[in-house]
PDB file of C-alpha atoms in Angstrom:
ATOM      1  CA  MET A   7     -15.047  29.294 -50.232  1.00  0.00           C
ATOM      2  CA  GLY A   8     -16.325  32.847 -50.098  1.00  0.00           C
ATOM      3  CA  VAL A   9     -17.978  35.448 -52.314  1.00  0.00           C
ATOM      4  CA  VAL A  10     -18.396  39.220 -52.040  1.00  0.00           C
ATOM      5  CA  SER A  11     -19.925  41.893 -54.254  1.00  0.00           C
ATOM      6  CA  GLY A  12     -18.487  45.349 -54.851  1.00  0.00           C
ATOM      7  CA  GLU A  13     -17.769  47.942 -57.516  1.00  0.00           C
ATOM      8  CA  PHE A  14     -14.255  47.123 -58.718  1.00  0.00           C
ATOM      9  CA  ASN A  15     -13.676  48.981 -62.002  1.00  0.00           C
ATOM     10  CA  GLY A  16     -15.301  52.395 -61.698  1.00  0.00           C
ATOM     11  CA  ASP A  17     -18.294  51.811 -63.963  1.00  0.00           C
ATOM     12  CA  GLU A  18     -20.806  51.948 -61.065  1.00  0.00           C
ATOM     13  CA  GLU A  19     -22.020  48.410 -61.849  1.00  0.00           C
ATOM     14  CA  PRO A  20     -21.858  45.668 -59.174  1.00  0.00           C
ATOM     15  CA  ASP A  21     -19.059  43.122 -59.604  1.00  0.00           C
ATOM     16  CA  ILE A  22     -18.231  39.843 -57.824  1.00  0.00           C
ATOM     17  CA  ALA A  23     -15.094  38.406 -56.234  1.00  0.00           C
ATOM     18  CA  VAL A  24     -14.913  34.699 -55.353  1.00  0.00           C
ATOM     19  CA  ALA A  25     -12.320  33.172 -53.017  1.00  0.00           C
ATOM     20  CA  ASN A  26     -11.081  29.799 -54.303  1.00  0.00           C
ATOM     21  CA  GLY A  27      -9.499  27.633 -51.614  1.00  0.00           C
ATOM     22  CA  THR A  28      -8.367  24.816 -53.906  1.00  0.00           C
ATOM     23  CA  SER A  29      -6.755  26.890 -56.678  1.00  0.00           C
ATOM     24  CA  ASN A  30      -5.350  29.476 -54.225  1.00  0.00           C
ATOM     25  CA  ASP A  31      -6.658  32.525 -56.038  1.00  0.00           C
ATOM     26  CA  VAL A  32      -9.486  35.023 -56.276  1.00  0.00           C
ATOM     27  CA  ALA A  33     -11.790  35.157 -59.285  1.00  0.00           C
ATOM     28  CA  VAL A  34     -13.081  38.638 -60.181  1.00  0.00           C
ATOM     29  CA  LEU A  35     -16.148  38.910 -62.422  1.00  0.00           C
ATOM     30  CA  LEU A  36     -16.951  42.411 -63.685  1.00  0.00           C
ATOM     31  CA  GLY A  37     -20.676  42.997 -64.005  1.00  0.00           C
ATOM     32  CA  THR A  38     -22.390  44.360 -67.097  1.00  0.00           C
ATOM     33  CA  GLY A  39     -25.320  45.815 -65.154  1.00  0.00           C
ATOM     34  CA  ALA A  40     -27.753  43.394 -66.784  1.00  0.00           C
ATOM     35  CA  GLY A  41     -27.146  40.480 -64.411  1.00  0.00           C
ATOM     36  CA  SER A  42     -24.463  38.914 -66.591  1.00  0.00           C
ATOM     37  CA  PHE A  43     -20.701  38.683 -66.199  1.00  0.00           C
ATOM     38  CA  PRO A  44     -17.838  38.124 -68.667  1.00  0.00           C
ATOM     39  CA  PRO A  45     -15.305  35.367 -67.915  1.00  0.00           C
ATOM     40  CA  ALA A  46     -13.451  35.795 -64.640  1.00  0.00           C
ATOM     41  CA  SER A  47      -9.960  37.199 -64.155  1.00  0.00           C
ATOM     42  CA  PHE A  48      -7.851  35.333 -61.577  1.00  0.00           C
ATOM     43  CA  PHE A  49      -5.471  36.832 -59.009  1.00  0.00           C
ATOM     44  CA  PRO A  50      -3.209  34.553 -56.936  1.00  0.00           C
ATOM     45  CA  THR A  51      -3.239  34.467 -53.127  1.00  0.00           C
ATOM     46  CA  ALA A  52      -2.233  31.972 -50.503  1.00  0.00           C
ATOM     47  CA  ARG A  53      -4.786  29.296 -49.578  1.00  0.00           C
ATOM     48  CA  THR A  54      -8.014  31.309 -49.370  1.00  0.00           C
ATOM     49  CA  ALA A  55     -10.815  30.749 -46.876  1.00  0.00           C
ATOM     50  CA  HIS A  56     -12.980  33.860 -47.134  1.00  0.00           C
ATOM     51  CA  CYS A  57     -13.067  37.364 -48.598  1.00  0.00           C
ATOM     52  CA  ALA A  58     -14.386  40.859 -47.947  1.00  0.00           C
ATOM     53  CA  ALA A  59     -14.189  44.069 -49.999  1.00  0.00           C
ATOM     54  CA  ARG A  60     -13.968  47.718 -48.926  1.00  0.00           C
ATOM     55  CA  ASP A  61     -11.965  50.820 -49.854  1.00  0.00           C
ATOM     56  CA  LEU A  62      -8.815  50.319 -47.778  1.00  0.00           C
ATOM     57  CA  ASP A  63      -6.506  52.919 -49.297  1.00  0.00           C
ATOM     58  CA  GLU A  64      -8.744  56.008 -49.487  1.00  0.00           C
ATOM     59  CA  MET A  65      -9.026  55.997 -53.264  1.00  0.00           C
ATOM     60  CA  ARG A  66     -12.410  57.021 -54.634  1.00  0.00           C
ATOM     61  CA  ILE A  67     -13.120  53.964 -56.794  1.00  0.00           C
ATOM     62  CA  ARG A  68     -10.711  51.452 -55.367  1.00  0.00           C
ATOM     63  CA  ILE A  69     -12.304  48.572 -53.514  1.00  0.00           C
ATOM     64  CA  SER A  70      -9.681  46.320 -52.019  1.00  0.00           C
ATOM     65  CA  PRO A  71     -10.525  42.699 -51.273  1.00  0.00           C
ATOM     66  CA  ALA A  72      -9.093  41.295 -48.037  1.00  0.00           C
ATOM     67  CA  ARG A  73      -8.527  37.530 -48.103  1.00  0.00           C
ATOM     68  CA  CYS A  74      -8.407  35.311 -45.059  1.00  0.00           C
ATOM     69  CA  THR A  75      -5.579  32.944 -45.895  1.00  0.00           C
ATOM     70  CA  ALA A  76      -3.487  30.134 -44.464  1.00  0.00           C
ATOM     71  CA  PRO A  77      -1.105  29.691 -42.855  1.00  0.00           C
ATOM     72  CA  ASN A  78      -2.258  32.248 -40.263  1.00  0.00           C
ATOM     73  CA  LYS A  79      -2.324  35.306 -42.545  1.00  0.00           C
ATOM     74  CA  VAL A  80      -4.766  37.842 -43.919  1.00  0.00           C
ATOM     75  CA  SER A  81      -3.848  39.168 -47.367  1.00  0.00           C
ATOM     76  CA  ILE A  82      -4.711  42.541 -48.908  1.00  0.00           C
ATOM     77  CA  LEU A  83      -5.003  42.980 -52.689  1.00  0.00           C
ATOM     78  CA  LEU A  84      -5.242  46.650 -53.699  1.00  0.00           C
ATOM     79  CA  ASN A  85      -7.386  47.466 -56.695  1.00  0.00           C
ATOM     80  CA  ALA A  86      -5.805  49.459 -59.529  1.00  0.00           C
ATOM     81  CA  GLY A  87      -9.227  51.023 -60.176  1.00  0.00           C
ATOM     82  CA  ASP A  88      -9.846  49.109 -63.405  1.00  0.00           C
ATOM     83  CA  GLY A  89     -10.866  45.755 -61.944  1.00  0.00           C
ATOM     84  CA  THR A  90      -7.319  44.403 -61.683  1.00  0.00           C
ATOM     85  CA  PHE A  91      -5.453  43.788 -58.442  1.00  0.00           C
ATOM     86  CA  GLY A  92      -1.841  43.916 -57.331  1.00  0.00           C
ATOM     87  CA  ALA A  93       0.148  41.224 -55.552  1.00  0.00           C
ATOM     88  CA  PRO A  94      -1.169  40.311 -52.083  1.00  0.00           C
ATOM     89  CA  THR A  95       0.381  41.775 -48.939  1.00  0.00           C
ATOM     90  CA  ALA A  96       0.070  39.403 -45.970  1.00  0.00           C
ATOM     91  CA  PHE A  97      -0.387  40.294 -42.291  1.00  0.00           C
ATOM     92  CA  ASP A  98      -0.059  37.865 -39.366  1.00  0.00           C
ATOM     93  CA  VAL A  99      -3.221  36.843 -37.487  1.00  0.00           C
ATOM     94  CA  GLY A 100      -4.176  33.913 -35.206  1.00  0.00           C
ATOM     95  CA  LEU A 101      -4.229  30.175 -35.860  1.00  0.00           C
ATOM     96  CA  ALA A 102      -6.371  28.847 -38.740  1.00  0.00           C
ATOM     97  CA  PRO A 103      -8.146  32.061 -39.840  1.00  0.00           C
ATOM     98  CA  THR A 104     -11.646  31.406 -41.130  1.00  0.00           C
ATOM     99  CA  ASP A 105     -13.377  34.721 -41.823  1.00  0.00           C
ATOM    100  CA  VAL A 106     -12.643  38.430 -42.232  1.00  0.00           C
ATOM    101  CA  ALA A 107     -14.734  41.590 -41.807  1.00  0.00           C
ATOM    102  CA  ILE A 108     -13.897  45.246 -42.401  1.00  0.00           C
ATOM    103  CA  GLU A 109     -15.046  48.328 -40.490  1.00  0.00           C
ATOM    104  CA  ASP A 110     -13.749  51.426 -38.699  1.00  0.00           C
ATOM    105  CA  LEU A 111     -13.458  50.051 -35.172  1.00  0.00           C
ATOM    106  CA  ASP A 112     -11.576  52.832 -33.386  1.00  0.00           C
ATOM    107  CA  GLY A 113     -13.380  55.872 -34.768  1.00  0.00           C
ATOM    108  CA  ASP A 114     -10.469  57.378 -36.702  1.00  0.00           C
ATOM    109  CA  ALA A 115     -12.310  57.211 -40.082  1.00  0.00           C
ATOM    110  CA  VAL A 116      -9.849  54.524 -41.300  1.00  0.00           C
ATOM    111  CA  LEU A 117     -11.028  50.978 -41.973  1.00  0.00           C
ATOM    112  CA  ASP A 118      -9.757  48.145 -39.768  1.00  0.00           C
ATOM    113  CA  LEU A 119      -9.806  44.327 -40.061  1.00  0.00           C
ATOM    114  CA  VAL A 120     -11.350  41.638 -37.875  1.00  0.00           C
ATOM    115  CA  VAL A 121     -10.290  38.037 -38.483  1.00  0.00           C
ATOM    116  CA  SER A 122     -11.782  34.995 -36.738  1.00  0.00           C
ATOM    117  CA  ASN A 123      -9.247  32.286 -35.849  1.00  0.00           C
ATOM    118  CA  LYS A 124     -10.641  28.801 -35.307  1.00  0.00           C
ATOM    119  CA  ASP A 125      -7.652  27.072 -33.673  1.00  0.00           C
ATOM    120  CA  SER A 126      -6.552  29.903 -31.366  1.00  0.00           C
ATOM    121  CA  ASP A 127     -10.154  30.582 -30.215  1.00  0.00           C
ATOM    122  CA  ASP A 128      -9.916  34.315 -30.760  1.00  0.00           C
ATOM    123  CA  VAL A 129     -10.373  37.184 -33.181  1.00  0.00           C
ATOM    124  CA  SER A 130      -7.520  39.324 -34.469  1.00  0.00           C
ATOM    125  CA  ILE A 131      -8.018  43.094 -34.700  1.00  0.00           C
ATOM    126  CA  LEU A 132      -5.717  44.914 -37.137  1.00  0.00           C
ATOM    127  CA  LEU A 133      -6.046  48.702 -37.091  1.00  0.00           C
ATOM    128  CA  GLY A 134      -5.743  50.342 -40.497  1.00  0.00           C
ATOM    129  CA  VAL A 135      -3.215  52.998 -41.424  1.00  0.00           C
ATOM    130  CA  GLY A 136      -5.278  54.318 -44.349  1.00  0.00           C
ATOM    131  CA  ASP A 137      -2.975  53.324 -47.197  1.00  0.00           C
ATOM    132  CA  GLY A 138      -3.928  49.643 -47.394  1.00  0.00           C
ATOM    133  CA  THR A 139      -1.540  48.586 -44.607  1.00  0.00           C
ATOM    134  CA  PHE A 140      -2.306  47.591 -41.025  1.00  0.00           C
ATOM    135  CA  GLY A 141      -0.677  47.562 -37.618  1.00  0.00           C
ATOM    136  CA  PRO A 142       0.127  44.364 -35.662  1.00  0.00           C
ATOM    137  CA  ALA A 143      -2.809  42.129 -34.790  1.00  0.00           C
ATOM    138  CA  GLU A 144      -4.268  42.181 -31.273  1.00  0.00           C
ATOM    139  CA  ALA A 145      -6.064  39.030 -30.114  1.00  0.00           C
ATOM    140  CA  PHE A 146      -9.361  38.917 -28.208  1.00  0.00           C
ATOM    141  CA  PRO A 147     -10.881  35.643 -26.897  1.00  0.00           C
ATOM    142  CA  ALA A 148     -14.011  34.746 -28.873  1.00  0.00           C
ATOM    143  CA  GLY A 149     -15.288  31.335 -27.733  1.00  0.00           C
ATOM    144  CA  ASP A 150     -14.610  27.797 -28.865  1.00  0.00           C
ATOM    145  CA  GLY A 151     -13.653  27.525 -32.537  1.00  0.00           C
ATOM    146  CA  PRO A 152     -14.591  30.896 -34.086  1.00  0.00           C
ATOM    147  CA  GLN A 153     -15.800  30.220 -37.621  1.00  0.00           C
ATOM    148  CA  ALA A 154     -17.377  33.478 -38.796  1.00  0.00           C
ATOM    149  CA  VAL A 155     -17.508  37.108 -37.671  1.00  0.00           C
ATOM    150  CA  ALA A 156     -19.913  39.987 -38.313  1.00  0.00           C
ATOM    151  CA  ILE A 157     -19.728  43.646 -37.260  1.00  0.00           C
ATOM    152  CA  GLY A 158     -22.622  45.824 -36.137  1.00  0.00           C
ATOM    153  CA  ASP A 159     -23.795  48.207 -33.438  1.00  0.00           C
ATOM    154  CA  LEU A 160     -25.410  45.632 -31.135  1.00  0.00           C
ATOM    155  CA  ASP A 161     -26.130  47.831 -28.109  1.00  0.00           C
ATOM    156  CA  GLY A 162     -27.198  51.103 -29.716  1.00  0.00           C
ATOM    157  CA  ASP A 163     -24.220  53.238 -28.677  1.00  0.00           C
ATOM    158  CA  THR A 164     -23.118  53.985 -32.319  1.00  0.00           C
ATOM    159  CA  VAL A 165     -19.908  51.985 -31.729  1.00  0.00           C
ATOM    160  CA  PRO A 166     -19.367  48.764 -33.765  1.00  0.00           C
ATOM    161  CA  ASP A 167     -19.451  45.446 -31.880  1.00  0.00           C
ATOM    162  CA  LEU A 168     -18.653  41.873 -32.951  1.00  0.00           C
ATOM    163  CA  ALA A 169     -20.756  38.728 -33.273  1.00  0.00           C
ATOM    164  CA  VAL A 170     -18.679  35.549 -33.644  1.00  0.00           C
ATOM    165  CA  ALA A 171     -20.108  32.147 -34.583  1.00  0.00           C
ATOM    166  CA  ASP A 172     -18.316  29.375 -32.654  1.00  0.00           C
ATOM    167  CA  TYR A 173     -18.204  26.054 -34.480  1.00  0.00           C
ATOM    168  CA  ASN A 174     -17.185  23.792 -31.601  1.00  0.00           C
ATOM    169  CA  SER A 175     -19.733  25.061 -29.067  1.00  0.00           C
ATOM    170  CA  ASP A 176     -22.695  25.686 -31.405  1.00  0.00           C
ATOM    171  CA  SER A 177     -22.997  29.214 -30.030  1.00  0.00           C
ATOM    172  CA  VAL A 178     -22.454  32.873 -30.827  1.00  0.00           C
ATOM    173  CA  ALA A 179     -20.030  35.019 -28.866  1.00  0.00           C
ATOM    174  CA  ILE A 180     -20.844  38.735 -28.550  1.00  0.00           C
ATOM    175  CA  LEU A 181     -17.934  41.145 -28.064  1.00  0.00           C
ATOM    176  CA  LEU A 182     -19.102  44.649 -27.149  1.00  0.00           C
ATOM    177  CA  CYS A 183     -16.687  47.445 -27.965  1.00  0.00           C
ATOM    178  CA  GLN A 184     -15.632  49.301 -24.824  1.00  0.00           C
ATOM    179  CA  ARG A 185     -14.616  52.614 -26.357  1.00  0.00           C
ATOM    180  CA  GLU A 186     -16.764  55.729 -26.222  1.00  0.00           C
ATOM    181  CA  PRO A 187     -18.071  57.223 -29.473  1.00  0.00           C
ATOM    182  CA  VAL A 188     -15.210  59.305 -30.871  1.00  0.00           C
ATOM    183  CA  VAL A 189     -15.875  63.006 -31.162  1.00  0.00           C
ATOM    184  CA  ALA A 190     -12.995  65.311 -32.129  1.00  0.00           C
ATOM    185  CA  ILE A 191     -13.611  69.046 -31.721  1.00  0.00           C
ATOM    186  CA  ASP A 192     -11.779  71.669 -33.774  1.00  0.00           C
ATOM    187  CA  ASP A 193      -9.618  73.674 -31.369  1.00  0.00           C
ATOM    188  CA  GLY A 194      -8.438  76.065 -34.062  1.00  0.00           C
ATOM    189  CA  SER A 195      -5.041  74.502 -34.648  1.00  0.00           C
ATOM    190  CA  PRO A 196      -3.986  73.621 -38.234  1.00  0.00           C
ATOM    191  CA  THR A 197      -3.823  69.915 -37.404  1.00  0.00           C
ATOM    192  CA  SER A 198      -6.981  69.711 -35.330  1.00  0.00           C
ATOM    193  CA  PRO A 199      -9.489  67.148 -36.636  1.00  0.00           C
ATOM    194  CA  ARG A 200     -13.031  68.279 -37.263  1.00  0.00           C
ATOM    195  CA  SER A 201     -14.897  65.011 -37.378  1.00  0.00           C
ATOM    196  CA  SER A 202     -17.054  62.577 -35.436  1.00  0.00           C
ATOM    197  CA  ALA A 203     -17.661  58.854 -35.658  1.00  0.00           C
ATOM    198  CA  VAL A 204     -20.360  58.270 -38.281  1.00  0.00           C
ATOM    199  CA  LEU A 205     -21.557  54.807 -39.235  1.00  0.00           C
ATOM    200  CA  VAL A 206     -23.646  53.965 -42.296  1.00  0.00           C
ATOM    201  CA  ARG A 207     -25.595  50.696 -42.378  1.00  0.00           C
ATOM    202  CA  PRO A 208     -25.684  48.914 -44.754  1.00  0.00           C
ATOM    203  CA  ASN A 209     -22.858  49.936 -47.075  1.00  0.00           C
ATOM    204  CA  PRO A 210     -23.252  49.376 -50.017  1.00  0.00           C
ATOM    205  CA  LEU A 211     -27.004  50.058 -49.817  1.00  0.00           C
ATOM    206  CA  GLN A 212     -29.767  48.941 -52.157  1.00  0.00           C
ATOM    207  CA  ALA A 213     -32.993  50.503 -50.831  1.00  0.00           C
ATOM    208  CA  ARG A 214     -32.487  52.001 -47.362  1.00  0.00           C
ATOM    209  CA  ALA A 215     -29.682  53.119 -45.078  1.00  0.00           C
ATOM    210  CA  SER A 216     -29.291  54.365 -41.511  1.00  0.00           C
ATOM    211  CA  VAL A 217     -26.813  57.022 -40.406  1.00  0.00           C
ATOM    212  CA  HIS A 218     -25.583  56.672 -36.814  1.00  0.00           C
ATOM    213  CA  PHE A 219     -23.695  59.453 -35.048  1.00  0.00           C
ATOM    214  CA  ALA A 220     -23.301  60.971 -31.590  1.00  0.00           C
ATOM    215  CA  MET A 221     -24.077  64.515 -30.421  1.00  0.00           C
ATOM    216  CA  PRO A 222     -21.467  65.674 -27.865  1.00  0.00           C
ATOM    217  CA  SER A 223     -24.093  68.031 -26.430  1.00  0.00           C
ATOM    218  CA  ALA A 224     -27.582  69.207 -27.290  1.00  0.00           C
ATOM    219  CA  GLY A 225     -27.609  71.489 -30.286  1.00  0.00           C
ATOM    220  CA  ARG A 226     -28.251  71.907 -33.978  1.00  0.00           C
ATOM    221  CA  ALA A 227     -27.436  69.072 -36.370  1.00  0.00           C
ATOM    222  CA  ARG A 228     -27.574  68.649 -40.125  1.00  0.00           C
ATOM    223  CA  VAL A 229     -27.401  65.364 -42.029  1.00  0.00           C
ATOM    224  CA  ALA A 230     -27.148  65.629 -45.806  1.00  0.00           C
ATOM    225  CA  VAL A 231     -26.503  63.308 -48.741  1.00  0.00           C
ATOM    226  CA  PHE A 232     -24.104  64.496 -51.449  1.00  0.00           C
ATOM    227  CA  GLY A 233     -23.279  63.008 -54.846  1.00  0.00           C
ATOM    228  CA  ILE A 234     -19.776  62.211 -56.005  1.00  0.00           C
ATOM    229  CA  ASP A 235     -19.766  65.571 -57.807  1.00  0.00           C
ATOM    230  CA  GLY A 236     -20.511  67.482 -54.588  1.00  0.00           C
ATOM    231  CA  ARG A 237     -24.146  68.112 -55.525  1.00  0.00           C
ATOM    232  CA  LEU A 238     -26.708  68.008 -52.694  1.00  0.00           C
ATOM    233  CA  VAL A 239     -28.896  64.928 -53.165  1.00  0.00           C
ATOM    234  CA  ALA A 240     -31.077  65.116 -50.041  1.00  0.00           C
ATOM    235  CA  MET A 241     -31.254  66.976 -46.727  1.00  0.00           C
ATOM    236  CA  LEU A 242     -32.267  64.427 -44.077  1.00  0.00           C
ATOM    237  CA  LEU A 243     -32.059  66.538 -40.940  1.00  0.00           C
ATOM    238  CA  ASP A 244     -31.684  70.229 -40.146  1.00  0.00           C
ATOM    239  CA  GLY A 245     -32.762  70.956 -36.595  1.00  0.00           C
ATOM    240  CA  LEU A 246     -32.143  70.551 -32.880  1.00  0.00           C
ATOM    241  CA  CYS A 247     -31.048  67.242 -31.335  1.00  0.00           C
ATOM    242  CA  THR A 248     -30.503  66.087 -27.778  1.00  0.00           C
ATOM    243  CA  ALA A 249     -27.082  64.950 -26.606  1.00  0.00           C
ATOM    244  CA  GLY A 250     -26.098  61.313 -27.197  1.00  0.00           C
ATOM    245  CA  PRO A 251     -26.510  58.665 -29.932  1.00  0.00           C
ATOM    246  CA  GLN A 252     -28.601  59.564 -32.987  1.00  0.00           C
ATOM    247  CA  ARG A 253     -30.014  57.592 -35.897  1.00  0.00           C
ATOM    248  CA  ILE A 254     -31.357  58.980 -39.174  1.00  0.00           C
ATOM    249  CA  ASP A 255     -32.955  56.684 -41.761  1.00  0.00           C
ATOM    250  CA  TRP A 256     -32.869  57.332 -45.514  1.00  0.00           C
ATOM    251  CA  ASN A 257     -35.070  55.604 -48.080  1.00  0.00           C
ATOM    252  CA  GLY A 258     -32.801  56.406 -51.030  1.00  0.00           C
ATOM    253  CA  VAL A 259     -35.072  59.171 -52.366  1.00  0.00           C
ATOM    254  CA  GLY A 260     -33.446  62.433 -53.409  1.00  0.00           C
ATOM    255  CA  ALA A 261     -34.739  65.983 -53.159  1.00  0.00           C
ATOM    256  CA  HIS A 262     -36.214  65.601 -56.668  1.00  0.00           C
ATOM    257  CA  GLY A 263     -38.476  62.804 -55.428  1.00  0.00           C
ATOM    258  CA  GLY A 264     -36.831  59.990 -57.380  1.00  0.00           C
ATOM    259  CA  LYS A 265     -34.671  57.117 -56.221  1.00  0.00           C
ATOM    260  CA  CYS A 266     -30.946  57.763 -56.100  1.00  0.00           C
ATOM    261  CA  ARG A 267     -29.223  55.910 -58.945  1.00  0.00           C
ATOM    262  CA  ARG A 268     -26.266  53.635 -58.361  1.00  0.00           C
ATOM    263  CA  ALA A 269     -23.268  55.795 -57.553  1.00  0.00           C
ATOM    264  CA  SER A 270     -20.604  56.593 -55.010  1.00  0.00           C
ATOM    265  CA  THR A 271     -22.186  59.017 -52.550  1.00  0.00           C
ATOM    266  CA  SER A 272     -21.493  60.473 -49.116  1.00  0.00           C
ATOM    267  CA  PHE A 273     -23.316  61.443 -45.945  1.00  0.00           C
ATOM    268  CA  ARG A 274     -22.162  64.636 -44.257  1.00  0.00           C
ATOM    269  CA  VAL A 275     -23.029  65.146 -40.608  1.00  0.00           C
ATOM    270  CA  ASP A 276     -22.696  68.514 -38.852  1.00  0.00           C
ATOM    271  CA  ALA A 277     -23.279  67.891 -35.136  1.00  0.00           C
ATOM    272  CA  GLY A 278     -22.789  71.203 -33.328  1.00  0.00           C
ATOM    273  CA  GLU A 279     -19.143  72.137 -33.875  1.00  0.00           C
ATOM    274  CA  VAL A 280     -18.281  68.681 -35.206  1.00  0.00           C
ATOM    275  CA  ARG A 281     -18.299  67.606 -38.853  1.00  0.00           C
ATOM    276  CA  SER A 282     -17.823  64.180 -40.444  1.00  0.00           C
ATOM    277  CA  THR A 283     -18.226  62.746 -43.931  1.00  0.00           C
ATOM    278  CA  ARG A 284     -18.773  59.044 -44.639  1.00  0.00           C
ATOM    279  CA  ARG A 285     -18.691  57.627 -48.168  1.00  0.00           C
ATOM    280  CA  PHE A 286     -21.079  54.882 -49.260  1.00  0.00           C
ATOM    281  CA  VAL A 287     -22.198  53.204 -52.486  1.00  0.00           C
ATOM    282  CA  VAL A 288     -25.721  52.918 -53.875  1.00  0.00           C
ATOM    283  CA  VAL A 289     -25.964  49.724 -55.906  1.00  0.00           C
ATOM    284  CA  LYS A 290     -29.623  49.794 -56.944  1.00  0.00           C
TER     285      LYS A 290
END
């Protein structure tokens, strides 16, 4: 009832996870890199409606599928890093969940969950802790019979918003996030964060990506791409910027002039006194 691609076993080749509603499990197919896949491995869940995959527990190669399950749960299966998954951990959501999406919604650099709930006419927001667990769900009205949800910056303020497809009304509900772009300035204390909200679209990327961030005030900014080994891949920006939302596009070409090969990579943004790093995956 759902399929998602990701890199599940650390070999930098794209893999596939398939949610199976009838057999109540998830099939994981590990890619060879040549467009073929060995037989699937199966991991049990509750009744599965949809799936999504992102790194939910801050491990470098772990991509953790989230499953939208019944009755009224979303389940997290944490990857061991070798393409196998542990037992599901379930979190309460609304009535008849239909879809799940993953993104950092509150700007704390930790991934959160959004679940559409068809029978309660809302979406559930579960804020991530960073270790694969989530806080209690908060419900937001989302039209008549939410069937699917997608996350993106819909109004250009660098903050992620929601688009929800409503089955019963043949319409799309748009939920604009009301928070300001998060910018945390280092005040010199040992526990002070030194980061800003940075969004990368799409992630994983195949050919192009856009980096979105906010400048707290006019000043110098640098946007660079680094490899998993810390090596500089490309310098995208090193100059003055005005205050407010910024967008930098990257075509996947490194400083050497060739296309970046599939790998785990990161963008680092220095915006005045603020620094943030956002990991992403190149899959082609």
